[in-house]
Amino acid sequence: MSATTLRRLIVFSLIILWEGLPRTGLIPELFLPSLSSTLIAGWNEAGEYGHALAVTLYEVAVSMVFACGLGILAGAVVGSLPRPRVLIMPMVSSLYAVPLVILYPVFTVWLGIGSESKIAFASIYGFLPTMLSTAAGIQTIDPQLLLAARSMGATLSQRLVRVIIPAAIPTVLSGLRVGGALVIVGVVVSEMLISSAGIGYLISRYRTILDSPHVFAGVLLVLAMTVAFSAALRWIEQKASIWQTGMRGGLAENRSVRPAALQPTA
Amino acid sequence: MQPLANITPLKPAGAVEVRNVGQVFTTSTQDVVALDDVSLEVKPGRFVVLVGPSGCGKSTLLMMMAGLRQQTSGAVLINGAPIPKPDPNRVGVVFQEASLFPWLTAEENVEFPLALRGTPKAERRAKAQDALKLVGLDGFGKRHPHELSGGMKQRVSIARGLVQDPPVLLMDEPFAALDEQTRMTMGDELLRIWAATGKTVVFVTHSLTEAVYLADEVVVMSARPGRIVDRLTVSLPRPRTYDMLSGDVFGGLRDRIWRHIRKSA
Ligand SMILES: Nc1ncnc2c1ncn2[C@@H]1O[C@H](COP(=O)(O)OP(=O)(O)OP(=O)(O)O)[C@@H](O)[C@H]1O
Ligand SMILES: [Mg+2]
């Protein structure tokens, strides 16, 4: 049996169990409502869930841009320049151990209980691992490769585009994987703590009134979100490996395209 | 089949001149004199091998010839002109190992220096094919470095060093990471490539056998501060053969080098 078939089989049996166990009464519906009642609950409140999902997705997307964009940028600087590294790395590493969630109430005081405080919290939450792994990725680039590139006449920017970035891609992507997952966690957790909208908010509101099917409908949506994120990342990884290997073809195309692109289109 | 149809016309071999070169490394604790008044002339088309104890400045000297490092004093001239920065049109460099880009295929690695200069894709491909053919890797262009043996990787490196037809080829312990058998084969291969292209080669090695086997001339350096202590002309005929290794001429040259190195170690 192939790994894929096995994986599908596991998911399939979990679904069966989710439907079957509560129905047979082995697990009370309060602890685990059956899949069908969860779906029905979600469907009945589709508008509410849709709105919550939109809020959460918006917060995740903005936090992702901050966390990953700034994380990669800061990681690249810290990884390639020794002085900021010595200055910042010990600080970041010890900060990493602090459970940042204790800062969230402070953020709500500063930024209110709307999206801003979630975005701020999740951005910082995802920023650190992205930055750390990007810095590590850039630091571990074989200096021999850079020397070889230099011996072939590569300028600083050519070394960046053709050696440093492709060499760092795998570590940066694994940083994105961790950072992105933490962004989702950060948004949902902060919504559950103090907020007025989003999936996390719905989950915790329905939990206080012990409405399990609606709680699990929210959980299902969060699950779907992480699965989608994972798939998106796999897609990026594929694209990146194409870019990594076919980079020169790609750059050449860009060069030949640019003059045409500059011309006004009728 | 002309070995380098797309790379020809071959540029004439280049001359290397090192005049009273000194190199001092300033570190936080002390100043290290790596090279002290080194002068060396390599005539066009010659195969010169540098040997000397570890840390005597062989790599440093090679880096200067490649324009990768500037000397503290003196002058390094390639074809009569200084080399303030790397110039792959004048000097090709082959490093010890693993300096191939792992995310590029063999042919993309060979094309790399051409791509840096914006050479059109078709021309690049043709030149890379020729260079790979020259080093005996016809048909391996689509493989990635991890799919090649150590010897094949070094052949790709040599192809990459030769693809712009530089008049001078510098090699810093290119076969040091290979096993002995592969190393012997690669030595013969290199001599064949050298004969086909007529390049000037400056080659660094720790193997005395390799030094004598390959060289027209062996330059022996002393331990730090690096100085040139002897220059031996190897008058063995070419092509060199395995039988020569056990001959008296060969043994005599190798002993003479070894005595220098033992003295300074
Ligand atoms: N960037 C540097 N800073 C300080 N010292 C250096 C630097 N590069 C080289 N050195 C010193 O200069 C000397 C010569 O180094 P080099 O690498 O040229 O020796 P080498 O002959 O190639 O040695 P090996 O045979 O081990 O490769 C060494 O003592 C080394 O410690
Ligand atoms: Mg060396």
Coordinates of C-alpha atoms and ligand atoms in Angstrom, one line a residue:
Chain A
M1 CA 0.0 0.0 0.0
S2 CA 1.4 3.4 -0.9
A3 CA 1.8 6.1 1.6
T4 CA -0.8 8.2 -0.1
T5 CA -3.4 5.5 0.0
L6 CA -2.6 4.8 3.7
R7 CA -2.9 8.5 4.4
R8 CA -6.3 8.7 2.7
L9 CA -7.4 5.6 4.6
I10 CA -6.4 7.2 7.9
V11 CA -8.3 10.4 7.2
F12 CA -11.3 8.3 6.0
S13 CA -11.4 6.2 9.1
L14 CA -11.1 9.3 11.3
I15 CA -14.1 10.8 9.5
I16 CA -16.1 7.5 10.0
L17 CA -15.1 7.5 13.7
W18 CA -16.1 11.2 14.1
E19 CA -19.5 10.3 12.7
G20 CA -19.9 6.9 14.3
L21 CA -18.7 7.3 17.9
P22 CA -21.0 10.1 19.0
R23 CA -24.0 8.4 17.2
T24 CA -23.5 5.1 19.0
G25 CA -23.4 7.1 22.3
L26 CA -19.9 5.9 23.1
I27 CA -18.9 9.6 23.4
P28 CA -21.5 12.2 24.6
E29 CA -22.5 14.7 21.9
L30 CA -21.5 17.5 24.3
F31 CA -17.8 16.3 24.1
L32 CA -17.8 15.4 20.5
P33 CA -20.8 16.2 18.3
S34 CA -21.0 13.9 15.2
L35 CA -19.6 15.2 12.0
S36 CA -23.0 15.6 10.4
S37 CA -24.5 17.6 13.2
T38 CA -21.4 19.8 13.2
L39 CA -21.8 20.4 9.4
I40 CA -25.5 21.1 9.8
A41 CA -24.8 23.6 12.6
G42 CA -22.2 25.3 10.5
W43 CA -24.5 25.4 7.5
N44 CA -27.4 26.8 9.5
E45 CA -25.2 29.7 10.6
A46 CA -23.4 30.0 7.3
G47 CA -23.6 33.8 7.2
E48 CA -22.1 34.1 10.6
Y49 CA -19.3 31.7 9.9
G50 CA -18.6 33.3 6.5
H51 CA -18.2 36.7 8.1
A52 CA -16.0 35.3 10.9
L53 CA -13.9 33.5 8.3
A54 CA -13.4 36.7 6.3
V55 CA -12.3 38.5 9.4
T56 CA -9.9 35.8 10.4
L57 CA -8.5 35.4 6.9
Y58 CA -7.9 39.1 6.7
E59 CA -6.0 39.1 9.9
V60 CA -4.0 36.0 9.0
A61 CA -3.1 37.5 5.6
V62 CA -1.9 40.8 6.9
S63 CA 0.0 39.2 9.8
M64 CA 1.6 36.8 7.3
V65 CA 2.9 39.7 5.2
F66 CA 4.3 41.4 8.3
A67 CA 5.7 38.2 9.9
C68 CA 7.2 36.6 6.8
G69 CA 8.2 39.7 4.9
L70 CA 9.9 41.4 7.8
G71 CA 11.1 38.1 9.2
I72 CA 12.9 37.3 6.0
L73 CA 14.3 40.8 5.6
A74 CA 15.5 41.0 9.1
G75 CA 16.9 37.4 9.0
A76 CA 18.8 38.3 5.8
V77 CA 20.4 41.3 7.4
V78 CA 21.2 39.6 10.7
G79 CA 22.5 36.5 8.9
S80 CA 24.8 38.3 6.5
L81 CA 26.2 41.0 8.7
P82 CA 28.2 40.0 11.8
R83 CA 27.6 43.1 13.8
P84 CA 23.8 43.1 14.0
R85 CA 24.1 39.3 14.5
V86 CA 26.2 39.7 17.7
L87 CA 23.9 42.5 18.9
I88 CA 20.5 41.0 18.2
M89 CA 20.7 37.3 18.1
P90 CA 21.0 36.6 21.9
M91 CA 18.1 39.0 22.5
V92 CA 15.9 37.3 19.9
S93 CA 16.8 33.9 21.1
S94 CA 15.8 34.6 24.7
L95 CA 12.7 36.5 23.6
Y96 CA 11.7 33.4 21.7
A97 CA 11.4 31.5 25.0
V98 CA 8.9 34.0 26.4
P99 CA 5.3 32.9 26.0
L100 CA 4.3 35.9 24.0
V101 CA 0.7 35.4 24.6
I102 CA 1.1 37.2 28.0
L103 CA 1.6 40.4 26.0
Y104 CA -1.7 40.1 24.2
P105 CA -3.8 41.8 26.8
V106 CA -1.4 44.7 26.6
F107 CA -1.9 44.9 22.9
T108 CA -5.6 45.1 23.3
V109 CA -5.1 48.1 25.7
W110 CA -3.0 49.8 23.1
L111 CA -4.8 48.8 19.9
G112 CA -8.3 47.9 21.0
I113 CA -10.1 44.6 20.6
G114 CA -10.4 44.8 16.8
S115 CA -8.2 43.3 14.1
E116 CA -5.2 45.6 14.9
S117 CA -4.3 43.9 18.1
K118 CA -4.6 40.4 16.6
I119 CA -2.5 41.4 13.6
A120 CA 0.2 42.9 15.9
F121 CA 0.3 39.9 18.1
A122 CA 0.3 37.3 15.4
S123 CA 2.9 39.2 13.4
I124 CA 5.3 39.2 16.3
Y125 CA 4.5 35.6 17.0
G126 CA 5.3 34.4 13.5
F127 CA 8.2 36.9 12.9
L128 CA 10.7 35.4 15.3
P129 CA 11.0 31.9 13.9
T130 CA 10.9 33.2 10.3
M131 CA 13.7 35.6 11.1
L132 CA 15.8 33.0 13.1
S133 CA 15.6 30.4 10.4
T134 CA 16.3 32.8 7.6
A135 CA 19.4 34.1 9.5
A136 CA 20.5 30.5 10.0
G137 CA 20.0 29.7 6.4
I138 CA 22.1 32.6 5.2
Q139 CA 24.8 31.9 7.7
T140 CA 25.2 28.3 6.7
I141 CA 25.9 29.2 3.0
D142 CA 29.1 27.6 2.0
P143 CA 31.7 30.4 1.7
Q144 CA 33.4 28.4 -1.0
L145 CA 30.4 29.0 -3.2
L146 CA 30.6 32.7 -2.8
L147 CA 34.3 32.6 -3.4
A148 CA 33.8 30.6 -6.6
A149 CA 31.1 33.1 -7.8
R150 CA 33.5 35.9 -7.1
S151 CA 36.3 34.2 -9.0
M152 CA 33.9 34.1 -12.0
G153 CA 33.4 37.8 -11.8
A154 CA 30.0 37.9 -10.0
T155 CA 29.1 41.3 -8.6
L156 CA 27.6 41.7 -5.1
S157 CA 24.0 41.8 -6.5
Q158 CA 24.7 38.8 -8.8
R159 CA 26.0 36.9 -5.8
L160 CA 22.8 37.8 -3.9
V161 CA 20.4 36.8 -6.6
R162 CA 22.3 33.8 -8.0
V163 CA 24.0 32.3 -4.9
I164 CA 22.7 33.6 -1.6
I165 CA 19.0 33.5 -2.3
P166 CA 18.9 30.1 -4.0
A167 CA 21.2 28.7 -1.4
A168 CA 19.0 30.1 1.4
I169 CA 15.6 29.1 -0.1
P170 CA 15.2 25.7 1.6
T171 CA 15.8 27.1 5.1
V172 CA 13.7 30.2 4.4
L173 CA 10.8 28.1 3.3
S174 CA 11.0 25.9 6.4
G175 CA 11.0 29.1 8.4
L176 CA 7.8 30.2 6.5
R177 CA 6.2 26.9 7.4
V178 CA 6.8 27.4 11.1
G179 CA 6.2 31.2 11.0
G180 CA 3.0 30.9 9.0
A181 CA 1.6 28.2 11.2
L182 CA 2.3 30.3 14.2
V183 CA 0.6 33.3 12.6
I184 CA -2.6 31.2 12.3
V185 CA -2.3 30.1 15.9
G186 CA -1.6 33.7 17.0
V187 CA -4.7 35.0 15.3
V188 CA -7.1 32.3 16.4
V189 CA -5.8 32.3 20.0
S190 CA -6.0 36.0 20.3
E191 CA -9.5 36.0 18.9
M192 CA -10.5 33.4 21.5
L193 CA -9.0 35.5 24.3
I194 CA -10.4 39.0 23.8
S195 CA -12.3 40.1 20.7
S196 CA -15.6 40.7 19.0
A197 CA -15.2 38.9 15.7
G198 CA -13.4 36.0 13.9
I199 CA -13.5 32.3 14.1
G200 CA -11.7 32.1 17.4
Y201 CA -14.3 34.5 18.8
L202 CA -17.2 32.3 17.6
I203 CA -15.6 29.2 19.0
S204 CA -15.2 30.7 22.5
R205 CA -18.6 32.3 22.4
Y206 CA -20.4 29.0 21.5
R207 CA -18.3 27.2 24.1
T208 CA -19.5 29.4 26.9
I209 CA -23.1 28.4 26.0
L210 CA -22.0 24.8 25.6
D211 CA -23.1 24.6 22.0
S212 CA -20.7 21.9 20.9
P213 CA -21.8 21.5 17.3
H214 CA -21.2 25.2 16.7
V215 CA -17.8 25.0 18.5
F216 CA -16.7 22.2 16.3
A217 CA -17.9 23.9 13.2
G218 CA -15.4 26.6 14.0
V219 CA -12.7 24.1 14.8
L220 CA -13.4 22.5 11.4
L221 CA -12.9 25.9 9.7
V222 CA -9.5 26.5 11.4
L223 CA -8.5 23.0 10.4
A224 CA -9.4 23.8 6.8
M225 CA -7.4 27.0 7.0
T226 CA -4.2 25.2 8.1
V227 CA -4.6 22.5 5.4
A228 CA -5.0 25.2 2.8
F229 CA -2.0 27.0 4.1
S230 CA 0.0 23.8 3.9
A231 CA -1.1 23.2 0.3
A232 CA -0.2 26.8 -0.6
L233 CA 3.3 26.4 0.9
R234 CA 3.8 23.2 -1.0
W235 CA 2.9 25.1 -4.2
I236 CA 5.4 27.8 -3.3
E237 CA 8.1 25.2 -2.6
Q238 CA 7.5 23.7 -6.1
K239 CA 7.7 27.2 -7.7
A240 CA 10.8 28.0 -5.7
S241 CA 12.6 24.9 -6.8
I242 CA 11.7 25.7 -10.4
W243 CA 13.0 29.2 -9.9
Q244 CA 16.1 27.9 -8.1
T245 CA 17.1 25.7 -11.0
G246 CA 15.6 27.5 -14.0
M247 CA 16.5 30.9 -12.6
R248 CA 18.7 32.0 -15.4
G249 CA 16.1 31.2 -18.0
G250 CA 13.7 33.2 -15.9
L251 CA 15.9 36.2 -15.6
A252 CA 16.7 36.2 -19.3
E253 CA 12.9 36.2 -20.0
N254 CA 12.4 39.1 -17.7
R255 CA 15.1 41.1 -19.5
S256 CA 13.6 40.5 -22.9
V257 CA 10.1 41.3 -21.6
R258 CA 10.9 44.5 -19.9
P259 CA 11.2 46.9 -22.9
A260 CA 7.9 45.7 -24.3
A261 CA 6.2 46.0 -20.9
L262 CA 7.3 49.6 -20.7
Q263 CA 5.5 50.5 -23.8
P264 CA 2.0 51.9 -23.4
T265 CA -0.6 49.5 -24.4
A266 CA -3.3 50.7 -26.8
Chain B
M1 CA 35.4 17.0 -34.0
Q2 CA 37.3 20.1 -32.9
P3 CA 37.4 19.9 -29.1
L4 CA 36.4 23.5 -28.5
A5 CA 34.6 24.5 -31.7
N6 CA 32.4 27.0 -30.0
I7 CA 35.1 28.3 -27.7
T8 CA 37.7 28.7 -30.3
P9 CA 39.5 30.7 -31.5
L10 CA 41.6 29.7 -28.5
K11 CA 43.3 32.7 -26.9
P12 CA 47.1 32.3 -26.6
A13 CA 48.4 31.0 -23.3
G14 CA 49.1 33.7 -20.7
A15 CA 52.1 34.7 -18.7
V16 CA 52.0 35.1 -15.0
E17 CA 54.4 37.3 -13.2
V18 CA 54.7 37.7 -9.5
R19 CA 57.1 40.5 -8.4
N20 CA 58.4 40.8 -4.9
V21 CA 55.0 40.1 -3.4
G22 CA 54.4 40.3 0.3
Q23 CA 51.2 39.6 2.2
V24 CA 50.6 40.5 5.8
F25 CA 47.4 39.6 7.5
T26 CA 46.4 41.9 10.3
T27 CA 44.4 40.1 12.9
S28 CA 43.2 41.5 16.3
T29 CA 46.0 39.8 18.1
Q30 CA 49.0 40.0 15.8
D31 CA 50.2 40.6 12.3
V32 CA 50.8 37.4 10.3
V33 CA 53.4 37.5 7.5
A34 CA 52.0 35.0 5.0
L35 CA 54.2 35.8 2.1
D36 CA 57.6 37.4 2.1
D37 CA 59.2 38.8 -1.1
V38 CA 57.9 36.1 -3.4
S39 CA 58.9 36.4 -7.1
L40 CA 57.9 33.9 -9.7
E41 CA 57.6 33.9 -13.4
V42 CA 55.4 31.5 -15.3
K43 CA 56.0 31.4 -19.1
P44 CA 52.9 31.0 -21.4
G45 CA 51.8 27.4 -21.8
R46 CA 53.8 26.0 -18.9
F47 CA 52.5 23.7 -16.2
V48 CA 53.8 24.9 -12.9
V49 CA 53.1 23.2 -9.6
L50 CA 53.3 25.0 -6.2
V51 CA 54.2 22.8 -3.2
G52 CA 55.0 23.7 0.4
P53 CA 54.1 22.9 4.0
S54 CA 50.5 23.6 5.1
G55 CA 49.9 27.3 5.8
C56 CA 52.9 28.6 3.8
G57 CA 50.7 30.8 1.6
K58 CA 50.1 28.8 -1.6
S59 CA 46.4 29.5 -1.6
T60 CA 47.0 33.1 -0.8
L61 CA 49.4 33.4 -3.7
L62 CA 46.8 31.8 -6.0
M63 CA 44.1 34.1 -4.8
M64 CA 46.3 37.0 -5.8
M65 CA 46.8 35.7 -9.2
A66 CA 43.0 35.3 -9.5
G67 CA 42.4 38.8 -8.4
L68 CA 40.5 37.5 -5.3
R69 CA 42.9 39.1 -2.9
Q70 CA 45.3 42.1 -3.2
Q71 CA 48.9 41.8 -2.1
T72 CA 50.3 44.0 0.7
S73 CA 53.3 44.8 -1.4
G74 CA 54.8 44.0 -4.8
A75 CA 52.9 43.3 -8.0
V76 CA 51.1 40.4 -9.7
L77 CA 50.7 40.6 -13.5
I78 CA 48.7 38.5 -15.8
N79 CA 49.8 39.0 -19.4
G80 CA 51.7 42.1 -18.3
A81 CA 48.7 43.8 -16.6
P82 CA 47.7 43.9 -12.9
I83 CA 44.6 42.0 -11.8
P84 CA 42.8 44.2 -9.3
K85 CA 39.6 42.1 -9.4
P86 CA 38.6 38.6 -10.8
D87 CA 38.5 38.5 -14.5
P88 CA 37.3 35.1 -15.9
N89 CA 38.4 36.1 -19.3
R90 CA 42.0 36.1 -18.2
V91 CA 42.1 33.7 -15.3
G92 CA 40.0 30.6 -14.6
V93 CA 40.0 29.1 -11.1
V94 CA 39.3 25.6 -10.0
F95 CA 38.9 25.0 -6.2
Q96 CA 39.4 22.0 -4.0
E97 CA 35.8 20.6 -4.0
A98 CA 32.2 21.3 -3.7
S99 CA 32.3 24.7 -5.3
L100 CA 29.6 23.7 -7.7
F101 CA 26.2 25.2 -7.1
P102 CA 24.1 22.2 -6.0
W103 CA 20.8 23.6 -7.3
L104 CA 22.1 23.9 -10.9
T105 CA 22.8 21.1 -13.3
A106 CA 26.3 20.3 -14.6
E107 CA 25.7 22.4 -17.7
E108 CA 24.1 25.2 -15.8
N109 CA 27.1 25.3 -13.5
V110 CA 29.4 25.5 -16.5
E111 CA 27.3 28.2 -18.0
F112 CA 27.3 30.2 -14.8
P113 CA 30.2 32.6 -15.6
L114 CA 28.8 33.2 -19.1
A115 CA 25.3 33.9 -17.6
L116 CA 26.9 36.5 -15.3
R117 CA 28.0 38.4 -18.4
G118 CA 24.6 38.1 -20.2
T119 CA 25.8 35.7 -22.9
P120 CA 22.7 34.6 -24.9
K121 CA 21.3 31.3 -23.9
A122 CA 22.1 29.4 -27.1
E123 CA 25.7 30.5 -27.2
R124 CA 26.0 29.6 -23.5
R125 CA 24.6 26.1 -24.1
A126 CA 26.9 25.5 -27.0
K127 CA 30.0 26.6 -25.1
A128 CA 29.0 24.6 -22.1
Q129 CA 28.5 21.5 -24.2
D130 CA 32.0 21.9 -25.7
A131 CA 33.6 22.4 -22.4
L132 CA 31.8 19.3 -21.0
K133 CA 32.9 17.3 -24.0
L134 CA 36.5 18.5 -23.5
V135 CA 36.5 17.1 -19.9
G136 CA 34.9 13.9 -21.0
L137 CA 31.4 14.5 -19.6
D138 CA 29.5 14.4 -22.8
G139 CA 25.9 13.5 -22.0
F140 CA 26.1 14.3 -18.2
G141 CA 25.0 18.0 -18.6
K142 CA 21.5 17.5 -17.2
R143 CA 22.7 15.9 -13.9
H144 CA 22.9 17.7 -10.7
P145 CA 26.2 17.7 -8.7
H146 CA 24.8 15.2 -6.2
E147 CA 24.3 12.8 -9.0
L148 CA 27.9 12.9 -10.0
S149 CA 31.0 11.2 -8.5
G150 CA 33.8 13.3 -6.9
G151 CA 35.9 13.0 -10.0
M152 CA 33.1 14.0 -12.3
K153 CA 32.3 17.0 -10.1
Q154 CA 35.9 18.1 -10.5
R155 CA 35.7 17.7 -14.2
V156 CA 32.6 20.0 -14.2
S157 CA 34.7 22.5 -12.2
I158 CA 37.5 22.3 -14.7
A159 CA 35.0 22.8 -17.6
R160 CA 33.6 25.8 -15.7
G161 CA 37.1 27.2 -15.4
L162 CA 37.8 26.7 -19.1
V163 CA 34.5 27.8 -20.6
Q164 CA 35.6 31.4 -21.1
D165 CA 38.8 30.2 -22.6
P166 CA 41.1 32.0 -20.1
P167 CA 44.8 32.2 -21.0
V168 CA 45.6 31.1 -17.4
L169 CA 44.1 28.3 -15.3
L170 CA 44.7 28.3 -11.5
M171 CA 44.0 25.1 -9.6
D172 CA 44.1 25.0 -5.8
E173 CA 44.4 21.3 -4.7
P174 CA 41.7 20.3 -7.2
F175 CA 42.1 16.6 -6.6
A176 CA 42.8 16.6 -2.8
A177 CA 39.4 15.2 -1.9
L178 CA 39.5 12.4 -4.4
D179 CA 40.7 8.8 -3.7
E180 CA 44.0 7.8 -5.1
Q181 CA 42.8 5.9 -8.1
T182 CA 40.5 8.7 -9.3
R183 CA 43.2 11.1 -8.5
M184 CA 45.7 9.4 -10.9
T185 CA 43.1 9.2 -13.6
M186 CA 42.2 12.9 -13.2
G187 CA 45.9 13.8 -13.4
D188 CA 46.1 12.1 -16.8
E189 CA 42.9 13.7 -17.8
L190 CA 44.1 17.1 -16.8
L191 CA 47.3 16.6 -18.8
R192 CA 45.3 15.6 -21.8
I193 CA 43.1 18.8 -21.5
W194 CA 46.2 20.9 -21.0
A195 CA 47.7 19.5 -24.1
A196 CA 44.5 20.1 -26.1
T197 CA 44.1 23.7 -24.9
G198 CA 47.7 24.8 -24.3
K199 CA 46.8 26.8 -21.2
T200 CA 49.2 28.1 -18.7
V201 CA 48.5 26.2 -15.5
V202 CA 49.4 27.0 -11.9
F203 CA 48.5 24.0 -9.7
V204 CA 48.8 23.7 -6.0
T205 CA 49.1 20.2 -4.4
H206 CA 50.3 18.5 -1.2
S207 CA 51.1 15.3 -3.2
L208 CA 54.8 15.3 -4.2
T209 CA 54.1 12.4 -6.7
E210 CA 51.3 14.4 -8.3
A211 CA 53.6 17.5 -8.4
V212 CA 56.4 15.8 -10.3
Y213 CA 54.0 13.8 -12.5
L214 CA 52.2 16.8 -13.7
A215 CA 54.7 19.6 -13.8
D216 CA 57.1 21.2 -16.2
E217 CA 58.4 23.0 -13.1
V218 CA 57.9 22.5 -9.4
V219 CA 58.1 25.6 -7.2
V220 CA 58.8 24.7 -3.5
M221 CA 57.9 27.2 -0.8
S222 CA 59.0 27.3 2.8
A223 CA 56.9 27.4 6.0
R224 CA 55.6 30.8 7.2
P225 CA 56.6 33.4 6.2
G226 CA 56.2 31.8 2.7
R227 CA 59.3 32.2 0.5
I228 CA 60.3 30.3 -2.6
V229 CA 63.2 28.0 -1.6
D230 CA 63.7 25.9 -4.8
R231 CA 62.5 25.6 -8.4
L232 CA 62.9 22.2 -10.1
T233 CA 62.6 21.6 -13.8
V234 CA 61.0 18.2 -14.5
S235 CA 62.6 17.1 -17.7
L236 CA 60.6 13.8 -18.0
P237 CA 59.2 13.5 -21.5
R238 CA 55.5 13.9 -22.3
P239 CA 53.1 12.2 -22.4
R240 CA 53.9 11.2 -18.8
T241 CA 53.3 7.5 -18.1
Y242 CA 52.8 5.4 -15.0
D243 CA 56.2 3.7 -15.5
M244 CA 58.0 7.0 -14.9
L245 CA 56.8 7.0 -11.3
S246 CA 59.3 4.2 -10.4
G247 CA 62.2 5.7 -12.3
D248 CA 65.3 7.3 -10.9
V249 CA 64.6 10.7 -12.3
F250 CA 61.2 10.8 -10.7
G251 CA 62.5 9.5 -7.4
G252 CA 65.4 12.0 -7.3
L253 CA 63.1 15.0 -7.9
R254 CA 60.6 13.8 -5.3
D255 CA 63.3 13.3 -2.7
R256 CA 64.7 16.7 -3.3
I257 CA 61.3 18.3 -2.7
W258 CA 60.7 16.2 0.3
R259 CA 64.0 17.3 1.9
H260 CA 63.0 21.0 1.5
I261 CA 59.6 20.4 3.1
R262 CA 61.0 18.4 6.0
K263 CA 63.5 21.1 6.7
S264 CA 61.0 23.8 7.0
A265 CA 58.3 21.8 8.8
Ligands
LIG1 N1 42.1 36.0 6.0 C1 43.2 35.7 6.8 N2 43.4 36.3 7.9 C2 44.5 36.0 8.7 N3 45.4 35.0 8.3 C3 45.2 34.4 7.2 C4 44.1 34.7 6.3 N4 44.1 33.8 5.3 C5 45.2 33.1 5.4 N5 45.9 33.4 6.6 C6 47.1 32.8 7.0 O1 48.1 32.9 6.0 C7 48.9 31.8 5.9 C8 48.8 31.2 4.5 O2 47.5 30.7 4.3 P1 47.2 29.9 3.0 O3 45.8 29.4 3.0 O4 47.6 30.7 1.8 O5 48.2 28.6 3.1 P2 48.3 27.3 2.2 O6 49.7 27.2 1.8 O7 47.3 27.4 1.1 O8 47.9 26.2 3.2 P3 47.3 24.8 2.9 O9 48.3 23.9 2.3 O10 46.9 24.2 4.3 O11 46.1 25.0 2.1 C9 48.3 30.8 7.0 O12 49.2 30.8 8.1 C10 47.0 31.4 7.3 O13 46.7 31.2 8.7
MG2 MG 45.6 26.2 0.6

